[in-house]
C-alpha cells in the first residue's frame, strides 16, 4: 500500500500531502506520524495541505487526531497552506478544527513551531533543566 | 431532462476518490465558482463515504441538469443497505451510529442548493443533491 512520506527536519517532522487521499491512506498517515514522533522524540509536526482540494469530515478528524496525539507525546502541530475555498467549505460543513494551529505557508509554519519549541525550552531552563 | 447522465459504482474507498473527481470535473464543466465546486465535491465525499460505510456500497448517478438558462449538477447516491430508522436524528449535527463526526448528512445539506433524502429500514437509502450555477 502507498504511504505518505514523512520528512525529519531537525527535531520536527514535515508532511506534505500531495495526493487525493483515500481513507485508509489517511489512517496510515496518522499511525505513521505517531510512531515517528515517539521514535525521534520530535517536538514539532508540520502538515502542509496546500495541494488538498477538499478537506471533508474524515480528513478534518484525522488532522484533529494528529494534533491531539502529538500533544500527548509532547509535540506541537501546525497545519499550513489551507486554500481559502477549503476553509470556507470546512466551516460550513460544521468543522472549525478547534485546537489546531494554522499558518499561511510552510515558512511561517516552521517559524511558529520554532517559537513554540523555544518557549518550552525556556520554561525548562527556569526549572534548571539542560539540553 | 438531463443534458447528460452517468452512473458510477461505489464499492471501495478508491471509488470514493473517483466519484469526488467526477463531481469536480462536472462542476468545472458548467463553470461553477471554485468555492461552489469545493462545496459540491466535499458533499460528494461525505455522501459517497456514507454509501460505502453505512450502506454497504452502492452507486452515484451524476446528471447535468438545466432549469431555464441555469445549469446544475445533480448527484444521486443510492444503496440497498440497512436504511435509516430515524431520519430527523440522522440529520442532526454530530449524530453518528459509528465513530464518525456525524457531520456528513447535516453538513452536506448546508453545502448544496437542494438536498433530498429517502430511506426505508431494510431497503436502503437514496440521497439527492443539486448545486446550481
Ligand atoms: N447510506 C446510509 N445508510 C444507512 N445509514 C446511514 C446512511 N447515511 C447515513 N446513515 C446514518 O446516519 C448517521 C449520520 O450520518 P453522517 O451525518 O454522515 O455521520 P457519520 O457518517 O459521521 O456517522 C450515520 O451514523 C448512520 O447511522
Ligand atoms: Mg458520514
Coordinates of C-alpha atoms and ligand atoms in Angstrom, one line a residue:
Chain A
X1 CA 0.0 0.0 0.0
X2 CA 1.1 3.6 -0.7
X3 CA 2.4 5.7 2.2
X4 CA 2.7 9.4 2.6
X5 CA 6.4 10.3 3.1
X6 CA 7.3 11.9 6.5
X7 CA 10.4 14.1 6.4
X8 CA 12.6 14.6 9.5
X9 CA 14.0 18.1 9.8
X10 CA 15.9 18.6 13.0
X11 CA 13.6 17.9 15.9
X12 CA 10.5 18.4 13.6
X13 CA 8.6 16.2 11.2
X14 CA 7.3 17.5 7.9
X15 CA 4.5 16.1 5.9
X16 CA 3.3 17.4 2.6
X17 CA 0.0 15.9 1.5
X18 CA 0.0 15.9 -2.3
X19 CA -2.5 13.3 -3.3
X20 CA -6.2 12.9 -3.1
X21 CA -6.1 10.5 -0.1
X22 CA -8.4 7.6 0.3
X23 CA -9.5 6.9 3.8
X24 CA -7.0 4.1 4.6
X25 CA -4.1 6.3 3.4
X26 CA -5.2 9.0 5.8
X27 CA -5.4 6.4 8.6
X28 CA -2.0 5.1 7.9
X29 CA -0.5 8.6 7.9
X30 CA -2.0 9.1 11.4
X31 CA -0.4 5.9 12.6
X32 CA 3.0 6.5 10.9
X33 CA 3.2 10.0 12.4
X34 CA 2.5 8.8 15.9
X35 CA 5.3 6.2 15.6
X36 CA 7.8 8.7 14.1
X37 CA 7.1 11.3 16.8
X38 CA 7.8 8.7 19.5
X39 CA 10.8 7.2 17.7
X40 CA 12.6 10.6 17.1
X41 CA 11.2 12.3 20.2
X42 CA 10.1 15.1 17.8
X43 CA 9.0 18.4 19.2
X44 CA 7.0 19.7 16.3
X45 CA 4.9 18.4 13.4
X46 CA 4.1 20.4 10.3
X47 CA 1.4 19.2 7.9
X48 CA 1.2 21.1 4.6
X49 CA -2.2 20.8 2.9
X50 CA -1.8 23.4 0.2
X51 CA -2.4 20.8 -2.5
X52 CA -5.6 19.5 -0.9
X53 CA -8.6 20.5 -2.9
X54 CA -11.0 19.4 -0.2
X55 CA -11.0 18.6 3.5
X56 CA -14.0 16.6 4.5
X57 CA -15.1 15.5 8.0
X58 CA -12.8 12.4 7.7
X59 CA -9.6 14.4 6.9
X60 CA -10.7 17.0 9.4
X61 CA -10.9 14.4 12.1
X62 CA -7.5 13.0 11.0
X63 CA -5.9 16.4 11.5
X64 CA -7.6 16.9 14.9
X65 CA -6.4 13.4 15.9
X66 CA -2.8 14.1 14.9
X67 CA -2.8 17.3 16.8
X68 CA -4.3 15.6 19.9
X69 CA -1.9 12.7 19.9
X70 CA 1.2 14.9 19.3
X71 CA 0.2 16.9 22.3
X72 CA 0.1 13.8 24.3
X73 CA 3.6 12.9 23.0
X74 CA 4.8 16.5 23.9
X75 CA 5.0 17.8 20.3
X76 CA 3.2 20.7 18.7
X77 CA 1.3 20.5 15.4
X78 CA 0.8 23.2 12.8
X79 CA -1.3 22.8 9.6
X80 CA -0.2 25.0 6.8
X81 CA -1.5 26.2 3.4
X82 CA -5.2 25.6 3.6
X83 CA -6.8 27.0 0.5
X84 CA -9.5 29.7 1.1
X85 CA -12.2 27.7 -0.6
X86 CA -11.4 24.7 1.5
X87 CA -11.5 26.8 4.7
X88 CA -14.9 28.3 3.8
X89 CA -16.3 24.9 3.0
X90 CA -14.9 23.3 6.1
X91 CA -16.6 25.8 8.4
X92 CA -19.9 25.5 6.6
X93 CA -19.6 21.7 6.9
X94 CA -19.5 22.3 10.7
X95 CA -15.9 21.6 11.4
X96 CA -14.0 24.5 12.8
X97 CA -10.9 22.4 13.8
X98 CA -10.6 23.8 17.3
X99 CA -7.2 23.2 18.9
X100 CA -5.4 23.1 15.5
X101 CA -2.9 25.9 14.9
X102 CA -2.6 27.0 11.3
X103 CA -0.2 29.1 9.3
X104 CA -0.3 30.5 5.8
X105 CA 2.6 28.6 4.4
X106 CA 5.4 26.2 5.3
X107 CA 7.9 29.0 6.1
X108 CA 5.5 30.7 8.6
X109 CA 4.6 27.3 10.0
X110 CA 8.2 26.5 10.8
X111 CA 8.6 29.9 12.4
X112 CA 5.6 29.2 14.6
X113 CA 6.9 25.7 15.6
X114 CA 10.4 27.2 16.4
X115 CA 8.6 29.7 18.6
X116 CA 6.6 27.1 20.5
X117 CA 9.5 24.8 20.9
X118 CA 11.8 27.7 22.1
X119 CA 9.2 28.8 24.6
X120 CA 9.0 25.2 26.0
X121 CA 12.8 25.1 26.3
X122 CA 12.9 28.4 28.2
X123 CA 10.4 27.2 30.6
X124 CA 12.6 24.1 31.2
X125 CA 15.7 26.3 31.7
X126 CA 13.9 28.0 34.5
X127 CA 13.5 24.6 36.2
X128 CA 17.2 24.2 35.9
X129 CA 16.9 21.5 33.2
X130 CA 19.6 21.4 30.5
X131 CA 19.6 20.4 26.8
Chain B
X1 CA -34.4 16.3 -18.8
X2 CA -30.7 15.8 -18.1
X3 CA -28.1 17.1 -20.6
X4 CA -26.0 14.1 -19.7
X5 CA -26.1 11.3 -17.1
X6 CA -23.7 8.7 -15.9
X7 CA -23.7 6.1 -13.1
X8 CA -20.6 5.0 -11.1
X9 CA -20.4 2.2 -8.6
X10 CA -19.1 2.9 -5.0
X11 CA -17.6 -0.3 -3.6
X12 CA -14.2 0.8 -2.1
X13 CA -12.5 3.9 -0.8
X14 CA -10.8 4.3 -4.2
X15 CA -14.3 4.6 -5.7
X16 CA -15.0 7.4 -3.2
X17 CA -11.9 9.2 -4.5
X18 CA -13.0 8.6 -8.1
X19 CA -16.6 10.0 -7.6
X20 CA -15.1 13.0 -6.0
X21 CA -13.0 13.6 -9.1
X22 CA -16.1 13.1 -11.3
X23 CA -18.0 15.7 -9.3
X24 CA -15.1 18.1 -9.7
X25 CA -14.9 17.5 -13.4
X26 CA -18.6 18.0 -14.0
X27 CA -18.8 21.1 -11.7
X28 CA -15.9 22.6 -13.6
X29 CA -17.6 21.8 -16.9
X30 CA -20.6 24.1 -16.0
X31 CA -18.1 26.6 -14.7
X32 CA -19.2 26.6 -11.0
X33 CA -17.0 29.0 -9.0
X34 CA -14.1 27.5 -7.1
X35 CA -15.9 27.7 -3.8
X36 CA -19.1 26.1 -5.2
X37 CA -17.0 23.4 -6.7
X38 CA -15.3 22.7 -3.4
X39 CA -18.7 22.6 -1.6
X40 CA -20.1 20.1 -4.1
X41 CA -17.0 17.9 -4.0
X42 CA -16.9 17.9 -0.2
X43 CA -20.6 16.9 -0.1
X44 CA -19.9 14.2 -2.6
X45 CA -17.1 12.9 -0.4
X46 CA -19.3 12.7 2.6
X47 CA -22.3 11.1 0.9
X48 CA -20.2 8.6 -1.1
X49 CA -18.5 7.6 2.2
X50 CA -21.9 7.1 3.8
X51 CA -23.0 4.9 0.8
X52 CA -19.9 2.8 1.3
X53 CA -19.6 2.7 5.1
X54 CA -23.2 2.8 6.2
X55 CA -25.0 1.5 3.1
X56 CA -22.5 -1.3 2.4
X57 CA -21.8 0.1 -1.1
X58 CA -24.0 1.3 -3.9
X59 CA -23.8 3.9 -6.7
X60 CA -23.7 7.6 -7.6
X61 CA -25.6 8.9 -10.6
X62 CA -24.3 12.2 -11.9
X63 CA -26.6 14.4 -14.1
X64 CA -26.0 17.7 -15.8
X65 CA -29.4 19.4 -15.4
X66 CA -31.0 22.6 -16.8
X67 CA -33.6 24.9 -15.4
X68 CA -34.3 27.7 -17.9
X69 CA -30.8 29.1 -18.6
X70 CA -29.4 27.8 -15.3
X71 CA -27.3 24.7 -15.3
X72 CA -26.6 22.5 -12.4
X73 CA -25.1 19.2 -11.2
X74 CA -27.4 16.7 -9.7
X75 CA -25.9 13.8 -7.8
X76 CA -27.9 10.8 -6.5
X77 CA -26.4 8.3 -4.1
X78 CA -28.2 5.0 -3.7
X79 CA -27.6 1.9 -1.7
X80 CA -29.6 -1.2 -0.7
X81 CA -28.2 -1.2 2.8
X82 CA -29.9 -1.2 6.2
X83 CA -31.6 2.2 5.7
X84 CA -32.1 4.9 8.4
X85 CA -34.8 4.4 11.0
X86 CA -34.9 8.0 12.3
X87 CA -34.1 10.5 9.6
X88 CA -34.6 13.5 11.8
X89 CA -32.0 12.2 14.2
X90 CA -29.6 11.3 11.4
X91 CA -29.7 14.8 10.1
X92 CA -28.6 16.4 13.4
X93 CA -25.1 17.8 13.6
X94 CA -22.9 15.3 15.5
X95 CA -25.2 12.4 15.4
X96 CA -23.4 9.2 14.4
X97 CA -24.1 5.5 14.9
X98 CA -20.4 4.8 14.0
X99 CA -17.3 6.6 15.0
X100 CA -17.6 9.4 12.5
X101 CA -18.1 13.1 13.2
X102 CA -21.8 13.0 12.5
X103 CA -21.5 15.9 10.0
X104 CA -21.9 14.0 6.7
X105 CA -25.6 14.4 6.2
X106 CA -26.2 17.7 8.1
X107 CA -23.0 19.3 6.7
X108 CA -23.7 18.2 3.1
X109 CA -27.1 19.7 3.3
X110 CA -25.6 23.1 4.1
X111 CA -23.2 22.8 1.2
X112 CA -25.7 22.4 -1.6
X113 CA -28.8 24.2 -3.0
X114 CA -31.1 21.2 -2.9
X115 CA -31.0 18.2 -0.6
X116 CA -33.4 15.2 -0.5
X117 CA -33.1 12.0 1.4
X118 CA -35.3 8.9 1.3
X119 CA -34.7 5.9 3.4
X120 CA -36.5 2.7 4.2
X121 CA -35.3 0.5 7.0
X122 CA -34.2 -2.8 5.5
X123 CA -34.4 -1.5 1.9
X124 CA -31.8 1.2 1.5
X125 CA -31.1 4.9 1.2
X126 CA -31.2 7.5 -1.6
X127 CA -29.7 10.9 -1.2
X128 CA -30.1 13.5 -4.0
X129 CA -28.2 16.8 -4.1
X130 CA -28.1 19.7 -6.6
X131 CA -25.8 22.6 -6.9
X132 CA -26.9 25.2 -9.3
X133 CA -24.6 27.6 -11.3
Ligands
LIG1 N1 -26.5 5.5 3.4 C1 -26.7 5.2 4.7 N2 -27.3 4.0 5.0 C2 -27.6 3.8 6.4 N3 -27.4 4.7 7.3 C3 -26.9 5.9 7.0 C4 -26.5 6.2 5.7 N4 -26.0 7.5 5.7 C5 -26.1 7.9 6.9 N5 -26.6 7.0 7.8 C6 -26.8 7.1 9.2 O1 -26.8 8.4 9.6 C7 -25.8 8.7 10.5 C8 -25.2 10.1 10.3 O2 -24.5 10.2 9.1 P1 -23.4 11.3 8.9 O3 -24.0 12.6 9.2 O4 -22.7 11.1 7.6 O5 -22.4 10.9 10.1 P2 -21.3 9.8 10.2 O6 -21.1 9.2 8.9 O7 -20.0 10.5 10.7 O8 -21.8 8.8 11.2 C9 -24.8 7.6 10.4 O9 -24.0 7.4 11.6 C10 -25.7 6.4 10.0 O10 -26.3 5.9 11.2
LIG2 MG1 -20.8 10.2 7.2

